[in-house]
mmCIF file of C-alpha atoms in Angstrom:
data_model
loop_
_atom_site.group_PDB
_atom_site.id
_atom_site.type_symbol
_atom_site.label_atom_id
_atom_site.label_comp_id
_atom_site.label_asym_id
_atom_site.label_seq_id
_atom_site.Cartn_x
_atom_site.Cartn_y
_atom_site.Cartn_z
ATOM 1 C CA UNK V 1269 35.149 -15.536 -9.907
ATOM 2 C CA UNK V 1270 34.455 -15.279 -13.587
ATOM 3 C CA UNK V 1271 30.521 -14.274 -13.927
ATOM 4 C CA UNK V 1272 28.231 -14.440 -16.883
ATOM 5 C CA UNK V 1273 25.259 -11.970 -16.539
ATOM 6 C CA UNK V 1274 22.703 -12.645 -19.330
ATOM 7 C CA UNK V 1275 20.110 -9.922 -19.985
ATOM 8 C CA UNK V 1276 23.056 -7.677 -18.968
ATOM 9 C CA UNK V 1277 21.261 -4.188 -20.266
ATOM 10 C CA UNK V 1278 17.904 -5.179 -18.475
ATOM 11 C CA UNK V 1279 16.076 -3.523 -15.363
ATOM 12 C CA UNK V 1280 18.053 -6.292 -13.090
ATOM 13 C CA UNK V 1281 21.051 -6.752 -14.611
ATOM 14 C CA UNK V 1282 22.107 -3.654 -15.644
ATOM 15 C CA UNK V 1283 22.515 -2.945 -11.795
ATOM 16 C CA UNK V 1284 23.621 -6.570 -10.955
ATOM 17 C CA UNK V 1285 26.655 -6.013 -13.680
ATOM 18 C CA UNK V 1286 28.114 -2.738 -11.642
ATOM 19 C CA UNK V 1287 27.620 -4.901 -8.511
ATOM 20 C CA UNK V 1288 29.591 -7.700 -9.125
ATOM 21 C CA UNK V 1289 32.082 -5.700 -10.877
ATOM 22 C CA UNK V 1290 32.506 -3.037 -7.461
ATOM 23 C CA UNK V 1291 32.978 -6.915 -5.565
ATOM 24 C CA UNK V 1292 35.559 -7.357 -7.727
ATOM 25 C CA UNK V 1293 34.670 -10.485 -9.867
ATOM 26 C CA UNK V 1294 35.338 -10.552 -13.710
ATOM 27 C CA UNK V 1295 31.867 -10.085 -15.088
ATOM 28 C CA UNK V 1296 30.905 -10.883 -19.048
ATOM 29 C CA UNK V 1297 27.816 -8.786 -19.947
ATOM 30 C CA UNK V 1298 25.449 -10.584 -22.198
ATOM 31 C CA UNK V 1299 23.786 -8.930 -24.831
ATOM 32 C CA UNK V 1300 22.033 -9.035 -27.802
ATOM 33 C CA UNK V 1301 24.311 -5.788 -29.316
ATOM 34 C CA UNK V 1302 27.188 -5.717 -27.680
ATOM 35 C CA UNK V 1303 28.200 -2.964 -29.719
ATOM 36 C CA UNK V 1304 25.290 -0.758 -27.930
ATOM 37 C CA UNK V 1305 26.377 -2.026 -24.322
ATOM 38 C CA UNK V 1306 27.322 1.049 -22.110
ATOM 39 C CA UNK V 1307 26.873 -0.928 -18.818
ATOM 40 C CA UNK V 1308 29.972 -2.567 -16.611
ATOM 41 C CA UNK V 1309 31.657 -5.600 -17.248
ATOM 42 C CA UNK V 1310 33.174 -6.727 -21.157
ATOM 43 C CA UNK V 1311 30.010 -7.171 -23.523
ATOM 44 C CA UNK V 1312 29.884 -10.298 -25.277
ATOM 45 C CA UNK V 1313 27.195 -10.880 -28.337
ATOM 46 C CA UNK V 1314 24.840 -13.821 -27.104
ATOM 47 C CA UNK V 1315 21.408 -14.495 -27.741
ATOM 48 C CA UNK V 1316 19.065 -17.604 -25.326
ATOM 49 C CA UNK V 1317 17.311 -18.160 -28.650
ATOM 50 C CA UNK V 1318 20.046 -18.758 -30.887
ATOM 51 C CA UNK V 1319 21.571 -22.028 -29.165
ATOM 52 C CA UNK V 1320 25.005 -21.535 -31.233
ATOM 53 C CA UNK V 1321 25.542 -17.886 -30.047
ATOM 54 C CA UNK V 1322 26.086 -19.668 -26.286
ATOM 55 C CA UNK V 1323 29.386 -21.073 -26.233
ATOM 56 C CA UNK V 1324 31.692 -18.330 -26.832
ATOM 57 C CA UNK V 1325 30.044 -16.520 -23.734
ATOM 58 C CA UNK V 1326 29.785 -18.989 -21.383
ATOM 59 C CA UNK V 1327 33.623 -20.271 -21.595
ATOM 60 C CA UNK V 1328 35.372 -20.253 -18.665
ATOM 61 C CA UNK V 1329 32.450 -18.940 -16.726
ATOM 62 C CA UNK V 1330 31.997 -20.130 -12.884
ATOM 63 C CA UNK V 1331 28.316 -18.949 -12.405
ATOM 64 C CA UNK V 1332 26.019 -17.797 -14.577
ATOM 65 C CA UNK V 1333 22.983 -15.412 -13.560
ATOM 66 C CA UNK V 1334 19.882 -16.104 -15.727
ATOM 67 C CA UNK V 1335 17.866 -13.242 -16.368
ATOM 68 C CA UNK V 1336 15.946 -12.812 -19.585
ATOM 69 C CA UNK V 1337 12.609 -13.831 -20.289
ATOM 70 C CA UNK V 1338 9.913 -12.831 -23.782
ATOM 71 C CA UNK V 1339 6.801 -11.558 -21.640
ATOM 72 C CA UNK V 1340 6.149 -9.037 -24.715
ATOM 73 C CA UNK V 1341 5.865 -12.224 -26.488
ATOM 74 C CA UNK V 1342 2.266 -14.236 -27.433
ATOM 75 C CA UNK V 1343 3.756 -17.236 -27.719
ATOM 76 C CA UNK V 1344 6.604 -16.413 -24.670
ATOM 77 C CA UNK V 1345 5.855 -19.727 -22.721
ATOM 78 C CA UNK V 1346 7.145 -21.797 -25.562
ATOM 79 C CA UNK V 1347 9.862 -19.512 -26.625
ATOM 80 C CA UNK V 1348 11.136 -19.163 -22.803
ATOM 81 C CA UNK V 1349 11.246 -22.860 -22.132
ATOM 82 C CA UNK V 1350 13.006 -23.810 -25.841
ATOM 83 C CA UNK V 1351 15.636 -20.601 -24.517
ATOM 84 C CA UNK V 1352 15.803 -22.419 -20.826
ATOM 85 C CA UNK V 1353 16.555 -25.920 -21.920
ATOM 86 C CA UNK V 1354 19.111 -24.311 -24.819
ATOM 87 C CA UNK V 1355 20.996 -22.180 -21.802
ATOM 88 C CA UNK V 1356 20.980 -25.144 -19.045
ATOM 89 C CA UNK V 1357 22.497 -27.225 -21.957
ATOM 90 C CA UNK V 1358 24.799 -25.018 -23.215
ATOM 91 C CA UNK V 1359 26.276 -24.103 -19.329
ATOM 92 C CA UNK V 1360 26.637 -27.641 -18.348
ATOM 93 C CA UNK V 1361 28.961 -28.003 -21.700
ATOM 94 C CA UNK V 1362 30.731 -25.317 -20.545
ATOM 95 C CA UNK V 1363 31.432 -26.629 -17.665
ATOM 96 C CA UNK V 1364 29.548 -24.002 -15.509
ATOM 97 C CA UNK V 1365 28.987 -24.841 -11.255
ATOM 98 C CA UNK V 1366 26.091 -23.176 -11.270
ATOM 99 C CA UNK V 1367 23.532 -21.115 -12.696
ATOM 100 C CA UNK V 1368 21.509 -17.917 -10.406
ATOM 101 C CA UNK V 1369 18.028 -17.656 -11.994
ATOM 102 C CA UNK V 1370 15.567 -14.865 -10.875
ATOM 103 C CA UNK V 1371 12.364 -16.532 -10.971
ATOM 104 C CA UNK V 1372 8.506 -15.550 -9.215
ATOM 105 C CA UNK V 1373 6.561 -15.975 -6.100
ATOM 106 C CA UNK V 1374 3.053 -17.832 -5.890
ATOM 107 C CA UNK V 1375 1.674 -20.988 -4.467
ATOM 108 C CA UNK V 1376 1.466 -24.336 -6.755
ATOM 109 C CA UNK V 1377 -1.745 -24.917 -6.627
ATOM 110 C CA UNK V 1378 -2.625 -25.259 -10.240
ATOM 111 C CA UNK V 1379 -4.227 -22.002 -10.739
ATOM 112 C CA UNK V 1380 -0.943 -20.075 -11.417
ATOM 113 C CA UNK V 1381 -1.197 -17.990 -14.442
ATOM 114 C CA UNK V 1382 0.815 -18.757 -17.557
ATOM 115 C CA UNK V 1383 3.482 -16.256 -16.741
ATOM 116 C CA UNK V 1384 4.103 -17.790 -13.512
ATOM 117 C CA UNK V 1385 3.664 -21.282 -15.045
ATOM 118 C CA UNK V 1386 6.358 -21.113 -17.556
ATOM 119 C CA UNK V 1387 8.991 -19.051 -14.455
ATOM 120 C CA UNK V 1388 8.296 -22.355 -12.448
ATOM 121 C CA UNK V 1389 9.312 -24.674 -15.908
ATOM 122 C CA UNK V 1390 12.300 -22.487 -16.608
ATOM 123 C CA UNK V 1391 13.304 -23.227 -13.170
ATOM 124 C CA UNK V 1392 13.457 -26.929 -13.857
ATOM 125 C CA UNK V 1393 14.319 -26.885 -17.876
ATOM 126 C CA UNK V 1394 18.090 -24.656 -16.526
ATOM 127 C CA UNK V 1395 18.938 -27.638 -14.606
ATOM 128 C CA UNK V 1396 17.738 -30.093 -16.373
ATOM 129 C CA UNK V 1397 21.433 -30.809 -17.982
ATOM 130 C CA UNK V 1398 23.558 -31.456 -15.016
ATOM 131 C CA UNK V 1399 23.768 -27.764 -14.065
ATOM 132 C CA UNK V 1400 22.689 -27.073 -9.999
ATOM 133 C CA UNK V 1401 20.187 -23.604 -9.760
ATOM 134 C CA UNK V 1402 20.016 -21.422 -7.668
ATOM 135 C CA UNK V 1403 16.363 -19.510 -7.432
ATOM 136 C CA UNK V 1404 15.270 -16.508 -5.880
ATOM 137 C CA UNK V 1405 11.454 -16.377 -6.190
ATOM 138 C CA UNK V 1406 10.156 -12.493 -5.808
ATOM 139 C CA UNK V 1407 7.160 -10.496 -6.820
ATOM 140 C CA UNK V 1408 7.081 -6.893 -7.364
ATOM 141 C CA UNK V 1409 10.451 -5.132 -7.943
ATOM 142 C CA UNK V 1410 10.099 -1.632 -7.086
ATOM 143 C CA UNK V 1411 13.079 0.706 -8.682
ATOM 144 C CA UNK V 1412 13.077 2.879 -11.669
ATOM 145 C CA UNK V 1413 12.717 0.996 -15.018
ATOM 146 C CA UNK V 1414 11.171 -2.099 -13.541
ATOM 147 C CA UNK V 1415 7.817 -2.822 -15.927
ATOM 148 C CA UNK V 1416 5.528 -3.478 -12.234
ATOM 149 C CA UNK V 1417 6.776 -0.303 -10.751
ATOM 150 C CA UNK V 1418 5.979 1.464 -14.001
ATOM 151 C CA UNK V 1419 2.851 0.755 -14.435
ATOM 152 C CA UNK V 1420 2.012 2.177 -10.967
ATOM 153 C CA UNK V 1421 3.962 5.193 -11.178
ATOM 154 C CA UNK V 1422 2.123 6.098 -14.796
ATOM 155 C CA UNK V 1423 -1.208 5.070 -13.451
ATOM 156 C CA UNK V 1424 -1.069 7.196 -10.300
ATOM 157 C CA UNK V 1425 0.816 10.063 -12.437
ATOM 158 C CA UNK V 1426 -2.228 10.528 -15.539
ATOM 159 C CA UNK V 1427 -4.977 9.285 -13.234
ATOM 160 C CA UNK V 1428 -6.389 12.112 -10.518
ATOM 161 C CA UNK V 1429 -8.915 8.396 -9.553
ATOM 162 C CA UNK V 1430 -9.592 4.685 -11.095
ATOM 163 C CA UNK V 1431 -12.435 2.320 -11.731
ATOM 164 C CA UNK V 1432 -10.247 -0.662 -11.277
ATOM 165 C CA UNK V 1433 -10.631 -4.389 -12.153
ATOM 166 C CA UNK V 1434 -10.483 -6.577 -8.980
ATOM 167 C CA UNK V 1435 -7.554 -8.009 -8.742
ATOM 168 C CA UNK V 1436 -6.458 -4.875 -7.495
ATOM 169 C CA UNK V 1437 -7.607 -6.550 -3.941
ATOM 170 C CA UNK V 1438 -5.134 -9.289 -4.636
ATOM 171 C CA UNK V 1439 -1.832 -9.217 -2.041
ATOM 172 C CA UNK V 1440 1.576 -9.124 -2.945
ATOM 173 C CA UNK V 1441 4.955 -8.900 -1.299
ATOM 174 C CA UNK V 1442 7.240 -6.337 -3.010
ATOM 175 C CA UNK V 1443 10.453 -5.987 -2.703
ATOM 176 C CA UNK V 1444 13.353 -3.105 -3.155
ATOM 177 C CA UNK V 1445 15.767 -3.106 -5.983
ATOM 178 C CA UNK V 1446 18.619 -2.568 -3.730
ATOM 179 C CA UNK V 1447 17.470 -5.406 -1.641
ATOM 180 C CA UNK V 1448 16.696 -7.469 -4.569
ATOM 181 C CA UNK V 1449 20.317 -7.408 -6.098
ATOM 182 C CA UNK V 1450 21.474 -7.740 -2.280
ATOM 183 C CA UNK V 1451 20.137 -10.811 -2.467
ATOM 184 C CA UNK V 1452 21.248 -11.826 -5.902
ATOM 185 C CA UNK V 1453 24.955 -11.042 -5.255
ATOM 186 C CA UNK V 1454 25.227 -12.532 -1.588
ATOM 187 C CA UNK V 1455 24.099 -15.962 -2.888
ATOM 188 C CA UNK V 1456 26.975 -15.868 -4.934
ATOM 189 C CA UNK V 1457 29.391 -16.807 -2.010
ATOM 190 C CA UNK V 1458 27.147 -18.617 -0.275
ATOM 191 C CA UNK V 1459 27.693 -22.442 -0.781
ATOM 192 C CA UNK V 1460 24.740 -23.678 0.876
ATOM 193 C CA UNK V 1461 22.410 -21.814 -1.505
ATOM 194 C CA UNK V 1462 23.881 -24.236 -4.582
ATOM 195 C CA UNK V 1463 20.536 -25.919 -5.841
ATOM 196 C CA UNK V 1464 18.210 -24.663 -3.526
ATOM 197 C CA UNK V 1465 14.952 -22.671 -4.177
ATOM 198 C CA UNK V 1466 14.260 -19.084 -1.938
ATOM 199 C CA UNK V 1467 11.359 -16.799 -1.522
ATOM 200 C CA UNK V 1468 12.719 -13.091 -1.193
ATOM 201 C CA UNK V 1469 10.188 -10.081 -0.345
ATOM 202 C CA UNK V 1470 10.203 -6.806 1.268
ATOM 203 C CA UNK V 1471 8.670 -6.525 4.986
ATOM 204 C CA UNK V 1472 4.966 -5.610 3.669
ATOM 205 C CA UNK V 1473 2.531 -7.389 2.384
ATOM 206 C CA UNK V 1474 0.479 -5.343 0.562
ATOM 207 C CA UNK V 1475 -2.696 -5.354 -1.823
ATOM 208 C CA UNK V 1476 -2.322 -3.252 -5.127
ATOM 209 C CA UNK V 1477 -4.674 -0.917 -4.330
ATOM 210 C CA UNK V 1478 -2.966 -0.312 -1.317
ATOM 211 C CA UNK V 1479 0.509 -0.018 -3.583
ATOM 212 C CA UNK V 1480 -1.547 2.599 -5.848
ATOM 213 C CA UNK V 1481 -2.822 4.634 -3.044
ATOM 214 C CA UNK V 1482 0.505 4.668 -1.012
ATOM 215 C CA UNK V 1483 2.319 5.760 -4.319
ATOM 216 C CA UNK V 1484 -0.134 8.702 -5.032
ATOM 217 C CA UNK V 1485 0.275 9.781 -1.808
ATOM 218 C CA UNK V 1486 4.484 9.567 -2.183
ATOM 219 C CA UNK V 1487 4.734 11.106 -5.705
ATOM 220 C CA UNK V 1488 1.265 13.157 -5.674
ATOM 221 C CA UNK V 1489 1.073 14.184 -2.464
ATOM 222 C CA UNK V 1490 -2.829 13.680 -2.503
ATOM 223 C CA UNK V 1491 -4.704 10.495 -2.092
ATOM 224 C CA UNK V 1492 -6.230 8.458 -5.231
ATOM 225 C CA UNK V 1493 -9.868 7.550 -4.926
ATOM 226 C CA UNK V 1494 -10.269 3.901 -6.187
ATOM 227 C CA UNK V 1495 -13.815 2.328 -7.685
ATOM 228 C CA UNK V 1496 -13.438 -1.504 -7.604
ATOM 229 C CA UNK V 1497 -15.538 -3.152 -10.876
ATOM 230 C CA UNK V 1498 -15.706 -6.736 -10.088
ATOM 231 C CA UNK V 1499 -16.593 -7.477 -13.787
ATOM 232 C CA UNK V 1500 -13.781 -5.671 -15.879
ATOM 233 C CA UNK V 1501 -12.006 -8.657 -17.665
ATOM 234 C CA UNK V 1502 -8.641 -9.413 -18.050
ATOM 235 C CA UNK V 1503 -8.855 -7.723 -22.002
ATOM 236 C CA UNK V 1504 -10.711 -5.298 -21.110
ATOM 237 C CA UNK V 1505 -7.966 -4.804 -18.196
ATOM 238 C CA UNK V 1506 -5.062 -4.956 -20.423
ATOM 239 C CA UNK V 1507 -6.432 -2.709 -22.647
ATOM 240 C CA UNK V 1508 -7.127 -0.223 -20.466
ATOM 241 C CA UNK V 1509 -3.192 -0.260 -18.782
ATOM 242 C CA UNK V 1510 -1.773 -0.286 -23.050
ATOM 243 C CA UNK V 1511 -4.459 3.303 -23.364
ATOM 244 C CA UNK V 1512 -2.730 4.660 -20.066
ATOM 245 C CA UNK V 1513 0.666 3.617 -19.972
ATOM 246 C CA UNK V 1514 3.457 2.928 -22.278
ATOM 247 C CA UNK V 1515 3.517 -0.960 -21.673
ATOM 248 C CA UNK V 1516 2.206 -2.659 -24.433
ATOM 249 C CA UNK V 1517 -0.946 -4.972 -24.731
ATOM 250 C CA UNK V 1518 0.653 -8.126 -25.144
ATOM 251 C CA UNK V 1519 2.581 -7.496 -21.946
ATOM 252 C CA UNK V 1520 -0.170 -5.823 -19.855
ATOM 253 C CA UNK V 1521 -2.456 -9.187 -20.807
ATOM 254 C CA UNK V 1522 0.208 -11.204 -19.262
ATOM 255 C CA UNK V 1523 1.019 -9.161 -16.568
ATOM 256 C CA UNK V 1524 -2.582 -8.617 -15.593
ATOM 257 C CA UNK V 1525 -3.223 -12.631 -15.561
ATOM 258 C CA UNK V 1526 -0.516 -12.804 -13.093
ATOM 259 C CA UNK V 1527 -1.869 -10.491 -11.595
ATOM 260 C CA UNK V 1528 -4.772 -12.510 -10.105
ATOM 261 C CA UNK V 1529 -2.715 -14.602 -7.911
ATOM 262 C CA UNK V 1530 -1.364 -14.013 -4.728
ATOM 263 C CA UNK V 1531 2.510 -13.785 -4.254
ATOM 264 C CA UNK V 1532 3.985 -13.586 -0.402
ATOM 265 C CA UNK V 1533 6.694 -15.333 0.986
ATOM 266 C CA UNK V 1534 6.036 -18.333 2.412
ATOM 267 C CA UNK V 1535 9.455 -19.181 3.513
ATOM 268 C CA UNK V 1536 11.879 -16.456 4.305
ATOM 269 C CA UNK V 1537 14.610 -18.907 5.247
ATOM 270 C CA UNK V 1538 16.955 -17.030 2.849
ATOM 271 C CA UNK V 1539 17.203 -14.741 6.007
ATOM 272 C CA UNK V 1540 19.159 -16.951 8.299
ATOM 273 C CA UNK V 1541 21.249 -17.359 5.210
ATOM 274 C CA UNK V 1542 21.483 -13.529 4.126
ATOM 275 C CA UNK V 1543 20.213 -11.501 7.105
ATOM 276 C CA UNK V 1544 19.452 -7.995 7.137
ATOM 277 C CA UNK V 1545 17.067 -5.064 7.263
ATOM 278 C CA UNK V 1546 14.431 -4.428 4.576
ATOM 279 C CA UNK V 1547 13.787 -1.382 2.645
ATOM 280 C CA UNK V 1548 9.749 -0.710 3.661
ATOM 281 C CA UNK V 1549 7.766 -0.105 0.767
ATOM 282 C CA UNK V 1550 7.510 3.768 1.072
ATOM 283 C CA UNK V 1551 11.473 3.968 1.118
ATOM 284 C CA UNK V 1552 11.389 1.810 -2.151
ATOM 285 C CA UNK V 1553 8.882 4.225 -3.786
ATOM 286 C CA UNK V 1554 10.998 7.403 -3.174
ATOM 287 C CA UNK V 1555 14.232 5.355 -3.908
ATOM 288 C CA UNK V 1556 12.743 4.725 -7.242
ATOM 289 C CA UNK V 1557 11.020 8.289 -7.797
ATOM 290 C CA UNK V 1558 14.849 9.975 -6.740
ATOM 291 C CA UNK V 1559 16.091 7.439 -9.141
ATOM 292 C CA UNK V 1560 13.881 8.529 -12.380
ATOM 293 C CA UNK V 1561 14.267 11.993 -11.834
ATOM 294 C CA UNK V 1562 18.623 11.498 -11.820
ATOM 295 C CA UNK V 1563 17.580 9.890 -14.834
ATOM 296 C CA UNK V 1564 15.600 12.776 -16.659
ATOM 297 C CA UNK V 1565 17.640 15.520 -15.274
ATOM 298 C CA UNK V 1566 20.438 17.440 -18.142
ATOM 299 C CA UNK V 1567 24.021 15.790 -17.569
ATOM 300 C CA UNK V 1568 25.707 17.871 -15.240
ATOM 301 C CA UNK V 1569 22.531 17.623 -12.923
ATOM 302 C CA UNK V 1570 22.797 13.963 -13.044
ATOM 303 C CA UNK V 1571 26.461 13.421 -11.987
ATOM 304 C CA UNK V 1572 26.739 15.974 -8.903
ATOM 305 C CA UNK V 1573 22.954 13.981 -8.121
ATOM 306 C CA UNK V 1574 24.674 10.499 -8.336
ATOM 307 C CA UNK V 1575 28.124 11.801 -6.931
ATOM 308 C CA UNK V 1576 26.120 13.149 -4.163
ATOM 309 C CA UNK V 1577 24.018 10.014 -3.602
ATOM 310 C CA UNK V 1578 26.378 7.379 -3.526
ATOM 311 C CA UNK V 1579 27.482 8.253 0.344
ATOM 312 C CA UNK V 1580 23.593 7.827 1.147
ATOM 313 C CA UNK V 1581 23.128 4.677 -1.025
ATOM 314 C CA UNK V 1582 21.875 0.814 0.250
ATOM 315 C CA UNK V 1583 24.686 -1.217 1.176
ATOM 316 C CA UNK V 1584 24.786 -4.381 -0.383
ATOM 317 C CA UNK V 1585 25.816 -7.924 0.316
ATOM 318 C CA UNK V 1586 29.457 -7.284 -0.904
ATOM 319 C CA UNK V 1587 29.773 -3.916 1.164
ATOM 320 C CA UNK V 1588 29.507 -1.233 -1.712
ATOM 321 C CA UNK V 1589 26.342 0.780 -2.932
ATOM 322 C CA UNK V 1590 23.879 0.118 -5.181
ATOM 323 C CA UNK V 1591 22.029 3.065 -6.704
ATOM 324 C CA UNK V 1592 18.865 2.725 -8.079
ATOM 325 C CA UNK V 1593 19.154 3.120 -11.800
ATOM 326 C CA UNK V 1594 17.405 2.253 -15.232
ATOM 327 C CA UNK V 1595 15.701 -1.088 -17.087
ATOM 328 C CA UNK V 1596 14.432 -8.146 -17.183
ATOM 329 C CA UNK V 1597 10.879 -7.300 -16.120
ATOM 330 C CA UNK V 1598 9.699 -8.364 -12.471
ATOM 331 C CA UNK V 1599 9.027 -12.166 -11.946
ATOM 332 C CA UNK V 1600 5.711 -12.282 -10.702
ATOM 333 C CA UNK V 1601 4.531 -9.175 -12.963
#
């Protein structure tokens, strides 16, 4: 099957590239520098804000993952729906089937914050040309590189304890990168999952704080005492996580307005379609840990680490391994 994979050098598709590849499909990386790409599959200069840069990558194609959104951006809801409706257009000119788009959980009940707002509209504004979507809805992503997952791992790394804000009480579902991209390459052959919308999450439902503490434990090996201030607002909040971690403030406003509303699955039908066992959230926290320090280690550490790996890696939809590797930011995050 011939595969576009836009945001080909991000935290998802970076691993969703070597994926599809190992299945065996012909895969066309998208990418703003094609000439930097290092990833699998042939690199092909394309950009979702420049409508014109489209057509050359998405001839021929058969499905198209979307992946990409501008979460570092203030004005991202605009620019990601002006991208969406450009894409959805451009595929259904192509003639594309259909289009895979990794969107984010939480309930519709008009108090979803902008982030999750403008993942619902780009669901709509992809197919809004002719083009049937497929959407995965998930929340936090744990694996190395993912924005979510950073953020804890830095916070429990520089912080020995926290006064957090209170949305720190507020539950989520994460899910495993392996488990994630499972997911994301077994809907490809599934027929049934042509237009429909799925809610994908890892077997715990967890609050944050209980994501923090669990981590500290994991990476720290001591606990992390936590002081809950119900008044710290969301700038002071977003502040705070730009002073102690490398995301910046524009992002860490947006992810910490997101972060007020719940995301758990509410309909984990996608498991009669794609069945099998969960990675727990512990397992995904040393997955990703394992995964960063591959990543940091000199060269010749790294490949007899990986070469050593692979026989212990998570089986995927398609029956090869996915290993947890670098970094599209999380949906819900």
């Amino acid at each position: 099957m011939n595969i576009l994979v836009t945001g080909a050098s991000g935290f998802i598709g970076s691993h969703l590239t070597r994926e599809l590849v190992s299945a065996g499909h012909m895969v066309r990386a998208m990418t703003r520098q094609p000439q930097n790409y290092t990833g699998q599959g042939e690199a092909v200069a394309g950009d979702v804000s420049d409508p014109a840069s489209l057509t050359e990558p998405l001839a021929g194609i058969d499905v198209a993952y979307y992946l990409v959104h501008s979460l570092d951006s203030a004005d991202f809801e605009e620019k990601d729906a002006e991208a969406a409706g450009a894409f959805g257009r451009a595929a259904a000119a192509a003639g594309v089937d259909r289009i895979i788009y990794l969107g984010g959980l939480g309930e519709e009940d008009g108090n979803l914050s902008a982030h999750l707002r403008s993942r619902r509209q780009v669901e709509e504004l992809l197919g809004e040309a002719g083009v049937p979507v497929t959407v995965l809805r998930a929340a936090v992503i744990i694996g190395h590189g993912g924005i979510s997952w950073e953020i804890t791992r830095q916070l429990v790394d520089h912080l020995p304890g926290m006064v957090a804000p209170k949305w720190v009480n507020t539950r989520t579902q994460p899910i495993a990168l392996p488990d994630v991209i499972r997911y994301l390459v077994g809907v490809l052959d599934a027929e049934e999952t042509t237009g429909q919308v799925y809610e994908i999450g890892g077997p715990e439902v967890l609050r944050y704080v209980d994501m923090l503490k669990r981590a500290a434990t994991i990476q720290n090996e001591r606990s992390l005492p936590v002081a809950i201030v119900p008044l710290l607002t969301p700038g002071l909040s977003s502040m705070w996580l730009s002073l102690v971690t490398d995301v910046d403030t524009a992002t860490a406003r947006n992810l910490i307005d997101s972060m007020t509303n719940e995301v758990v699955v509410h309909d984990d039908s996608i498991r009669q379609v794609l069945p099998g066992a969960l990675l727990g959230y512990d397992e995904s926290v040393r997955l990703a840990l394992a995964e960063r320090a591959r990543a940091l280690a000199p060269p010749e550490e790294a490949d007899t680490d990986t070469a050593t790996d692979t026989d212990t890696a998570t089986p995927t939809a398609t029956g090869s391994a996915v290993v947890t590797d670098r970094t599209v930011g999380d949906p819900s995050t």
